[in-house]
């Protein structure tokens, strides 16, 4: 039987009298080394059509399932002794819902138990996290670290680990949480948080999820790639065993000189993919029409991938503007009611959710992102429009993926990214065959080799990475560059290291501004705690003039005075709705209300909550350098930076956003006058509170109940 005929039969269906011939063709593929992976795919397609096979042929099909290593797909009540042995050989330690490894998982687990470093490069559906859980269950390691690329992934990972290991391990996720060397601990952190902790010295095993981001060319943010390399170096240089996991790549450079490791680039998959390309033009409306057609036909969970928040908005509006396509749904009404109270009702996220469509991208508040994923998982919404923030690591259960556009920002997605997106279709044990619909054209296949920056130093390696390495870890070229920077810099190496996320030339501009303006030396910059109006204006002027002007102009902030006014408005507002409404009121003539809402959320989260504290601390370190040179007492802005980072809320309450509780709800449940300086203090409030004693909406009560269920009460 020709492969095309075999694939067609397994797609459209077949008659009972064709089953023997079909299984014979599959068997031939499985038994040949050159076509074994293809044979596995055909076995998976057979499982998707299992109901069409005569009962007498099911044992033969199951034998093929075992021969291609898909052990979890075998029935647990096997009849023969050989089959029982096969199952027992692949049985996992007690790790919750997973009972058996497939053959690739078992191979990796054994390598890790043998204390070998492993770099696993495989498809999304392969079940990499189950191996992490099995290593925790082995009790080989008392302190482990899991480094994830986004804060959104922290709580997903935390919940999974707490469910199985919460009674045995402390789970540390937030900067305000402390650990004990005597307590077995799993740290679940982003690279930035890992670098800022000084209690990881006892970690003997660590995981880096999405390890391809160690390559400076593969991570959108150079600063984050540098941090991830420094995080890897920090943990591995202390002798900790590593397990690097991510999508399929063809090679890894930059590890072998310092570490022995096993690189496993595997095409093993537990699902099959059907990919349909339409080749539609970018403009002209044909993509939008095809999106409407697909969403009117598809009945199972569907991810719609878009290049940006703006593209996600256009996709949502395309669907919402078709009368009768998306009727209102009762299942999302509690969330819609809450959103209408906290945000302008014109926001496209509210409008879409009312009609059973979720939207997930970087400007959406974290608690709402989590809600969107949970609503998608439970079936409350059928369509989830997303950007790369969902694709990079967050687990979802979707049968279909629609790739609405083939660009990220202004460049086309490469084949690596395409495969990563497409790999979100299908799910082990739920959807054997994932459906991928590419509205434009998919990229041509190519090879992808990861260059780990810390091990492949060159003349273009960022100095921010090199300055944090020991001399023994530098190449001759890097040593020369570091020596030159040290010799020429007016700033201390300590300051340059502390400010590694700020370009060095911008730091020099700040230094020059402070050094040559005697009015700044002294009280305007030498403050601690909370600045007065003149002191805050001084730093806001430096930040606008020398660090963040291009970013701030995008938020319609054109001076240090305007930045100061925005900060004061956030600090003194009674709720965040006031800040959002101000953005709506003063929006550009060409912006919609929805555009203004998302601009305000992006400003709060990305600038006020991240960039401004970073820029503020850069100023703090630089003025401290200058003050020491002239024999003056330096200022220290750390306290105020922490306040701004949590949008002037109690830090612990604000951190609940990472665990699914919106800041608005956190402020509502907090007793007046009580302080919550740490995440644990806020969690204790959640654990002990009686939700009936606080005026909350059903949506808020559901969120609190969901968090409480994930805690060890």
mmCIF file with all atom_site columns, C-alpha atoms in Angstrom, residues 210-358:
data_model
loop_
_atom_site.group_PDB
_atom_site.id
_atom_site.type_symbol
_atom_site.label_atom_id
_atom_site.label_alt_id
_atom_site.label_comp_id
_atom_site.label_asym_id
_atom_site.label_entity_id
_atom_site.label_seq_id
_atom_site.pdbx_PDB_ins_code
_atom_site.Cartn_x
_atom_site.Cartn_y
_atom_site.Cartn_z
_atom_site.occupancy
_atom_site.B_iso_or_equiv
_atom_site.pdbx_formal_charge
_atom_site.auth_seq_id
_atom_site.auth_comp_id
_atom_site.auth_asym_id
_atom_site.auth_atom_id
_atom_site.pdbx_PDB_model_num
ATOM 1   C CA . UNK A 1 210 ? 12.966  26.308 26.639 1.00 0.00 ? 210 UNK A CA 1
ATOM 2   C CA . UNK A 1 211 ? 16.764  26.067 26.676 1.00 0.00 ? 211 UNK A CA 1
ATOM 3   C CA . UNK A 1 212 ? 17.025  27.423 23.129 1.00 0.00 ? 212 UNK A CA 1
ATOM 4   C CA . UNK A 1 213 ? 16.733  30.865 24.720 1.00 0.00 ? 213 UNK A CA 1
ATOM 5   C CA . UNK A 1 214 ? 20.382  30.471 25.775 1.00 0.00 ? 214 UNK A CA 1
ATOM 6   C CA . UNK A 1 215 ? 21.116  31.510 22.182 1.00 0.00 ? 215 UNK A CA 1
ATOM 7   C CA . UNK A 1 216 ? 21.236  35.299 21.857 1.00 0.00 ? 216 UNK A CA 1
ATOM 8   C CA . UNK A 1 217 ? 19.645  35.079 18.411 1.00 0.00 ? 217 UNK A CA 1
ATOM 9   C CA . UNK A 1 218 ? 16.724  32.935 19.589 1.00 0.00 ? 218 UNK A CA 1
ATOM 10  C CA . UNK A 1 219 ? 15.565  35.068 22.528 1.00 0.00 ? 219 UNK A CA 1
ATOM 11  C CA . UNK A 1 220 ? 13.723  38.280 21.643 1.00 0.00 ? 220 UNK A CA 1
ATOM 12  C CA . UNK A 1 221 ? 15.352  40.095 24.572 1.00 0.00 ? 221 UNK A CA 1
ATOM 13  C CA . UNK A 1 222 ? 19.147  40.120 24.669 1.00 0.00 ? 222 UNK A CA 1
ATOM 14  C CA . UNK A 1 223 ? 19.022  41.035 28.367 1.00 0.00 ? 223 UNK A CA 1
ATOM 15  C CA . UNK A 1 224 ? 16.918  37.970 29.172 1.00 0.00 ? 224 UNK A CA 1
ATOM 16  C CA . UNK A 1 225 ? 19.218  35.727 27.134 1.00 0.00 ? 225 UNK A CA 1
ATOM 17  C CA . UNK A 1 226 ? 22.217  37.098 29.053 1.00 0.00 ? 226 UNK A CA 1
ATOM 18  C CA . UNK A 1 227 ? 20.435  36.445 32.343 1.00 0.00 ? 227 UNK A CA 1
ATOM 19  C CA . UNK A 1 228 ? 19.603  32.886 31.304 1.00 0.00 ? 228 UNK A CA 1
ATOM 20  C CA . UNK A 1 229 ? 23.247  32.219 30.392 1.00 0.00 ? 229 UNK A CA 1
ATOM 21  C CA . UNK A 1 230 ? 24.399  33.637 33.722 1.00 0.00 ? 230 UNK A CA 1
ATOM 22  C CA . UNK A 1 231 ? 21.797  31.539 35.502 1.00 0.00 ? 231 UNK A CA 1
ATOM 23  C CA . UNK A 1 232 ? 23.001  28.385 33.743 1.00 0.00 ? 232 UNK A CA 1
ATOM 24  C CA . UNK A 1 233 ? 26.604  29.293 34.555 1.00 0.00 ? 233 UNK A CA 1
ATOM 25  C CA . UNK A 1 234 ? 25.795  30.074 38.187 1.00 0.00 ? 234 UNK A CA 1
ATOM 26  C CA . UNK A 1 235 ? 24.162  26.680 38.793 1.00 0.00 ? 235 UNK A CA 1
ATOM 27  C CA . UNK A 1 236 ? 26.325  24.450 36.600 1.00 0.00 ? 236 UNK A CA 1
ATOM 28  C CA . UNK A 1 237 ? 29.647  25.901 37.815 1.00 0.00 ? 237 UNK A CA 1
ATOM 29  C CA . UNK A 1 238 ? 28.766  24.714 41.302 1.00 0.00 ? 238 UNK A CA 1
ATOM 30  C CA . UNK A 1 239 ? 28.542  21.153 40.023 1.00 0.00 ? 239 UNK A CA 1
ATOM 31  C CA . UNK A 1 240 ? 24.763  20.831 39.804 1.00 0.00 ? 240 UNK A CA 1
ATOM 32  C CA . UNK A 1 241 ? 23.464  18.276 37.321 1.00 0.00 ? 241 UNK A CA 1
ATOM 33  C CA . UNK A 1 242 ? 21.378  19.789 34.524 1.00 0.00 ? 242 UNK A CA 1
ATOM 34  C CA . UNK A 1 243 ? 18.436  18.767 32.370 1.00 0.00 ? 243 UNK A CA 1
ATOM 35  C CA . UNK A 1 244 ? 17.826  21.210 29.512 1.00 0.00 ? 244 UNK A CA 1
ATOM 36  C CA . UNK A 1 245 ? 14.524  20.793 27.682 1.00 0.00 ? 245 UNK A CA 1
ATOM 37  C CA . UNK A 1 246 ? 12.985  22.458 24.660 1.00 0.00 ? 246 UNK A CA 1
ATOM 38  C CA . UNK A 1 247 ? 11.633  22.003 21.131 1.00 0.00 ? 247 UNK A CA 1
ATOM 39  C CA . UNK A 1 248 ? 13.519  20.054 18.497 1.00 0.00 ? 248 UNK A CA 1
ATOM 40  C CA . UNK A 1 249 ? 16.838  21.539 17.334 1.00 0.00 ? 249 UNK A CA 1
ATOM 41  C CA . UNK A 1 250 ? 19.629  19.954 15.326 1.00 0.00 ? 250 UNK A CA 1
ATOM 42  C CA . UNK A 1 251 ? 22.616  20.766 17.504 1.00 0.00 ? 251 UNK A CA 1
ATOM 43  C CA . UNK A 1 252 ? 23.991  22.604 20.529 1.00 0.00 ? 252 UNK A CA 1
ATOM 44  C CA . UNK A 1 253 ? 27.300  24.501 20.635 1.00 0.00 ? 253 UNK A CA 1
ATOM 45  C CA . UNK A 1 254 ? 29.014  25.963 23.663 1.00 0.00 ? 254 UNK A CA 1
ATOM 46  C CA . UNK A 1 255 ? 28.528  23.292 26.316 1.00 0.00 ? 255 UNK A CA 1
ATOM 47  C CA . UNK A 1 256 ? 31.101  20.632 25.528 1.00 0.00 ? 256 UNK A CA 1
ATOM 48  C CA . UNK A 1 257 ? 34.165  22.623 26.613 1.00 0.00 ? 257 UNK A CA 1
ATOM 49  C CA . UNK A 1 258 ? 32.994  22.761 30.230 1.00 0.00 ? 258 UNK A CA 1
ATOM 50  C CA . UNK A 1 259 ? 30.477  19.936 30.623 1.00 0.00 ? 259 UNK A CA 1
ATOM 51  C CA . UNK A 1 260 ? 29.889  16.351 29.683 1.00 0.00 ? 260 UNK A CA 1
ATOM 52  C CA . UNK A 1 261 ? 26.318  15.860 28.530 1.00 0.00 ? 261 UNK A CA 1
ATOM 53  C CA . UNK A 1 262 ? 24.057  13.692 26.420 1.00 0.00 ? 262 UNK A CA 1
ATOM 54  C CA . UNK A 1 263 ? 22.311  15.538 23.595 1.00 0.00 ? 263 UNK A CA 1
ATOM 55  C CA . UNK A 1 264 ? 19.084  13.857 22.494 1.00 0.00 ? 264 UNK A CA 1
ATOM 56  C CA . UNK A 1 265 ? 17.533  15.457 19.407 1.00 0.00 ? 265 UNK A CA 1
ATOM 57  C CA . UNK A 1 266 ? 14.459  13.271 19.047 1.00 0.00 ? 266 UNK A CA 1
ATOM 58  C CA . UNK A 1 267 ? 11.560  13.193 16.608 1.00 0.00 ? 267 UNK A CA 1
ATOM 59  C CA . UNK A 1 268 ? 9.649   10.948 18.986 1.00 0.00 ? 268 UNK A CA 1
ATOM 60  C CA . UNK A 1 269 ? 6.078   12.171 19.230 1.00 0.00 ? 269 UNK A CA 1
ATOM 61  C CA . UNK A 1 270 ? 2.929   11.006 20.950 1.00 0.00 ? 270 UNK A CA 1
ATOM 62  C CA . UNK A 1 271 ? 0.618   12.747 18.494 1.00 0.00 ? 271 UNK A CA 1
ATOM 63  C CA . UNK A 1 272 ? 0.385   13.171 14.713 1.00 0.00 ? 272 UNK A CA 1
ATOM 64  C CA . UNK A 1 273 ? -0.228  16.399 12.826 1.00 0.00 ? 273 UNK A CA 1
ATOM 65  C CA . UNK A 1 274 ? -2.346  17.238 9.804  1.00 0.00 ? 274 UNK A CA 1
ATOM 66  C CA . UNK A 1 275 ? -1.101  20.538 8.338  1.00 0.00 ? 275 UNK A CA 1
ATOM 67  C CA . UNK A 1 276 ? -3.212  22.462 5.825  1.00 0.00 ? 276 UNK A CA 1
ATOM 68  C CA . UNK A 1 277 ? -1.693  25.447 4.024  1.00 0.00 ? 277 UNK A CA 1
ATOM 69  C CA . UNK A 1 278 ? -3.865  28.035 2.308  1.00 0.00 ? 278 UNK A CA 1
ATOM 70  C CA . UNK A 1 279 ? -1.174  30.402 0.992  1.00 0.00 ? 279 UNK A CA 1
ATOM 71  C CA . UNK A 1 280 ? -3.372  33.465 1.405  1.00 0.00 ? 280 UNK A CA 1
ATOM 72  C CA . UNK A 1 281 ? -1.953  36.983 0.996  1.00 0.00 ? 281 UNK A CA 1
ATOM 73  C CA . UNK A 1 282 ? -1.218  39.086 4.042  1.00 0.00 ? 282 UNK A CA 1
ATOM 74  C CA . UNK A 1 283 ? -3.589  41.866 2.993  1.00 0.00 ? 283 UNK A CA 1
ATOM 75  C CA . UNK A 1 284 ? -6.909  41.905 1.213  1.00 0.00 ? 284 UNK A CA 1
ATOM 76  C CA . UNK A 1 285 ? -9.183  40.223 3.723  1.00 0.00 ? 285 UNK A CA 1
ATOM 77  C CA . UNK A 1 286 ? -8.842  36.623 2.514  1.00 0.00 ? 286 UNK A CA 1
ATOM 78  C CA . UNK A 1 287 ? -7.118  35.508 5.713  1.00 0.00 ? 287 UNK A CA 1
ATOM 79  C CA . UNK A 1 288 ? -9.888  37.016 7.795  1.00 0.00 ? 288 UNK A CA 1
ATOM 80  C CA . UNK A 1 289 ? -12.541 35.279 5.684  1.00 0.00 ? 289 UNK A CA 1
ATOM 81  C CA . UNK A 1 290 ? -10.777 31.918 6.018  1.00 0.00 ? 290 UNK A CA 1
ATOM 82  C CA . UNK A 1 291 ? -10.535 32.441 9.781  1.00 0.00 ? 291 UNK A CA 1
ATOM 83  C CA . UNK A 1 292 ? -14.296 32.954 9.897  1.00 0.00 ? 292 UNK A CA 1
ATOM 84  C CA . UNK A 1 293 ? -14.887 29.818 7.805  1.00 0.00 ? 293 UNK A CA 1
ATOM 85  C CA . UNK A 1 294 ? -12.660 27.657 9.995  1.00 0.00 ? 294 UNK A CA 1
ATOM 86  C CA . UNK A 1 295 ? -14.164 28.903 13.251 1.00 0.00 ? 295 UNK A CA 1
ATOM 87  C CA . UNK A 1 296 ? -17.652 28.230 11.937 1.00 0.00 ? 296 UNK A CA 1
ATOM 88  C CA . UNK A 1 297 ? -16.672 24.614 11.184 1.00 0.00 ? 297 UNK A CA 1
ATOM 89  C CA . UNK A 1 298 ? -14.373 23.614 14.054 1.00 0.00 ? 298 UNK A CA 1
ATOM 90  C CA . UNK A 1 299 ? -16.103 22.230 17.141 1.00 0.00 ? 299 UNK A CA 1
ATOM 91  C CA . UNK A 1 300 ? -13.133 21.212 19.309 1.00 0.00 ? 300 UNK A CA 1
ATOM 92  C CA . UNK A 1 301 ? -10.680 23.427 21.283 1.00 0.00 ? 301 UNK A CA 1
ATOM 93  C CA . UNK A 1 302 ? -8.796  25.742 18.918 1.00 0.00 ? 302 UNK A CA 1
ATOM 94  C CA . UNK A 1 303 ? -5.772  28.001 19.429 1.00 0.00 ? 303 UNK A CA 1
ATOM 95  C CA . UNK A 1 304 ? -5.489  30.972 17.065 1.00 0.00 ? 304 UNK A CA 1
ATOM 96  C CA . UNK A 1 305 ? -1.871  32.145 16.907 1.00 0.00 ? 305 UNK A CA 1
ATOM 97  C CA . UNK A 1 306 ? -1.239  35.813 16.137 1.00 0.00 ? 306 UNK A CA 1
ATOM 98  C CA . UNK A 1 307 ? 2.005   37.753 15.779 1.00 0.00 ? 307 UNK A CA 1
ATOM 99  C CA . UNK A 1 308 ? 1.214   40.497 18.305 1.00 0.00 ? 308 UNK A CA 1
ATOM 100 C CA . UNK A 1 309 ? -1.439  41.882 20.667 1.00 0.00 ? 309 UNK A CA 1
ATOM 101 C CA . UNK A 1 310 ? -2.603  44.144 17.838 1.00 0.00 ? 310 UNK A CA 1
ATOM 102 C CA . UNK A 1 311 ? -2.990  41.180 15.515 1.00 0.00 ? 311 UNK A CA 1
ATOM 103 C CA . UNK A 1 312 ? -4.844  39.276 18.256 1.00 0.00 ? 312 UNK A CA 1
ATOM 104 C CA . UNK A 1 313 ? -7.243  42.210 18.561 1.00 0.00 ? 313 UNK A CA 1
ATOM 105 C CA . UNK A 1 314 ? -7.868  42.188 14.793 1.00 0.00 ? 314 UNK A CA 1
ATOM 106 C CA . UNK A 1 315 ? -8.515  38.440 14.802 1.00 0.00 ? 315 UNK A CA 1
ATOM 107 C CA . UNK A 1 316 ? -10.962 38.784 17.690 1.00 0.00 ? 316 UNK A CA 1
ATOM 108 C CA . UNK A 1 317 ? -12.792 41.669 16.045 1.00 0.00 ? 317 UNK A CA 1
ATOM 109 C CA . UNK A 1 318 ? -12.996 39.691 12.809 1.00 0.00 ? 318 UNK A CA 1
ATOM 110 C CA . UNK A 1 319 ? -14.901 36.937 14.604 1.00 0.00 ? 319 UNK A CA 1
ATOM 111 C CA . UNK A 1 320 ? -16.999 39.257 16.759 1.00 0.00 ? 320 UNK A CA 1
ATOM 112 C CA . UNK A 1 321 ? -18.233 41.218 13.733 1.00 0.00 ? 321 UNK A CA 1
ATOM 113 C CA . UNK A 1 322 ? -19.859 38.160 12.133 1.00 0.00 ? 322 UNK A CA 1
ATOM 114 C CA . UNK A 1 323 ? -23.467 38.062 13.255 1.00 0.00 ? 323 UNK A CA 1
ATOM 115 C CA . UNK A 1 324 ? -24.503 34.716 14.706 1.00 0.00 ? 324 UNK A CA 1
ATOM 116 C CA . UNK A 1 325 ? -21.038 33.144 14.551 1.00 0.00 ? 325 UNK A CA 1
ATOM 117 C CA . UNK A 1 326 ? -20.332 33.418 18.285 1.00 0.00 ? 326 UNK A CA 1
ATOM 118 C CA . UNK A 1 327 ? -23.429 33.537 20.499 1.00 0.00 ? 327 UNK A CA 1
ATOM 119 C CA . UNK A 1 328 ? -23.125 34.774 24.068 1.00 0.00 ? 328 UNK A CA 1
ATOM 120 C CA . UNK A 1 329 ? -22.290 32.091 26.615 1.00 0.00 ? 329 UNK A CA 1
ATOM 121 C CA . UNK A 1 330 ? -23.343 31.750 30.241 1.00 0.00 ? 330 UNK A CA 1
ATOM 122 C CA . UNK A 1 331 ? -20.157 29.888 31.228 1.00 0.00 ? 331 UNK A CA 1
ATOM 123 C CA . UNK A 1 332 ? -17.983 32.997 31.112 1.00 0.00 ? 332 UNK A CA 1
ATOM 124 C CA . UNK A 1 333 ? -20.561 35.404 32.519 1.00 0.00 ? 333 UNK A CA 1
ATOM 125 C CA . UNK A 1 334 ? -19.041 35.697 36.050 1.00 0.00 ? 334 UNK A CA 1
ATOM 126 C CA . UNK A 1 335 ? -15.704 36.733 34.514 1.00 0.00 ? 335 UNK A CA 1
ATOM 127 C CA . UNK A 1 336 ? -17.383 39.109 32.058 1.00 0.00 ? 336 UNK A CA 1
ATOM 128 C CA . UNK A 1 337 ? -19.341 40.755 34.856 1.00 0.00 ? 337 UNK A CA 1
ATOM 129 C CA . UNK A 1 338 ? -16.130 41.291 36.829 1.00 0.00 ? 338 UNK A CA 1
ATOM 130 C CA . UNK A 1 339 ? -14.302 42.655 33.792 1.00 0.00 ? 339 UNK A CA 1
ATOM 131 C CA . UNK A 1 340 ? -17.059 45.140 33.064 1.00 0.00 ? 340 UNK A CA 1
ATOM 132 C CA . UNK A 1 341 ? -16.665 46.529 36.563 1.00 0.00 ? 341 UNK A CA 1
ATOM 133 C CA . UNK A 1 342 ? -12.855 46.738 36.536 1.00 0.00 ? 342 UNK A CA 1
ATOM 134 C CA . UNK A 1 343 ? -12.257 47.806 32.909 1.00 0.00 ? 343 UNK A CA 1
ATOM 135 C CA . UNK A 1 344 ? -14.154 49.790 30.260 1.00 0.00 ? 344 UNK A CA 1
ATOM 136 C CA . UNK A 1 345 ? -16.712 47.446 28.727 1.00 0.00 ? 345 UNK A CA 1
ATOM 137 C CA . UNK A 1 346 ? -15.478 48.321 25.210 1.00 0.00 ? 346 UNK A CA 1
ATOM 138 C CA . UNK A 1 347 ? -12.267 46.371 25.849 1.00 0.00 ? 347 UNK A CA 1
ATOM 139 C CA . UNK A 1 348 ? -12.054 43.665 23.201 1.00 0.00 ? 348 UNK A CA 1
ATOM 140 C CA . UNK A 1 349 ? -11.064 41.078 25.833 1.00 0.00 ? 349 UNK A CA 1
ATOM 141 C CA . UNK A 1 350 ? -14.400 41.561 27.600 1.00 0.00 ? 350 UNK A CA 1
ATOM 142 C CA . UNK A 1 351 ? -16.370 41.575 24.352 1.00 0.00 ? 351 UNK A CA 1
ATOM 143 C CA . UNK A 1 352 ? -14.685 38.382 23.159 1.00 0.00 ? 352 UNK A CA 1
ATOM 144 C CA . UNK A 1 353 ? -15.035 36.528 26.439 1.00 0.00 ? 353 UNK A CA 1
ATOM 145 C CA . UNK A 1 354 ? -18.762 37.288 26.482 1.00 0.00 ? 354 UNK A CA 1
ATOM 146 C CA . UNK A 1 355 ? -18.944 35.294 23.244 1.00 0.00 ? 355 UNK A CA 1
ATOM 147 C CA . UNK A 1 356 ? -16.772 32.374 24.380 1.00 0.00 ? 356 UNK A CA 1
ATOM 148 C CA . UNK A 1 357 ? -13.433 33.573 22.956 1.00 0.00 ? 357 UNK A CA 1
ATOM 149 C CA . UNK A 1 358 ? -10.365 34.044 25.138 1.00 0.00 ? 358 UNK A CA 1
#
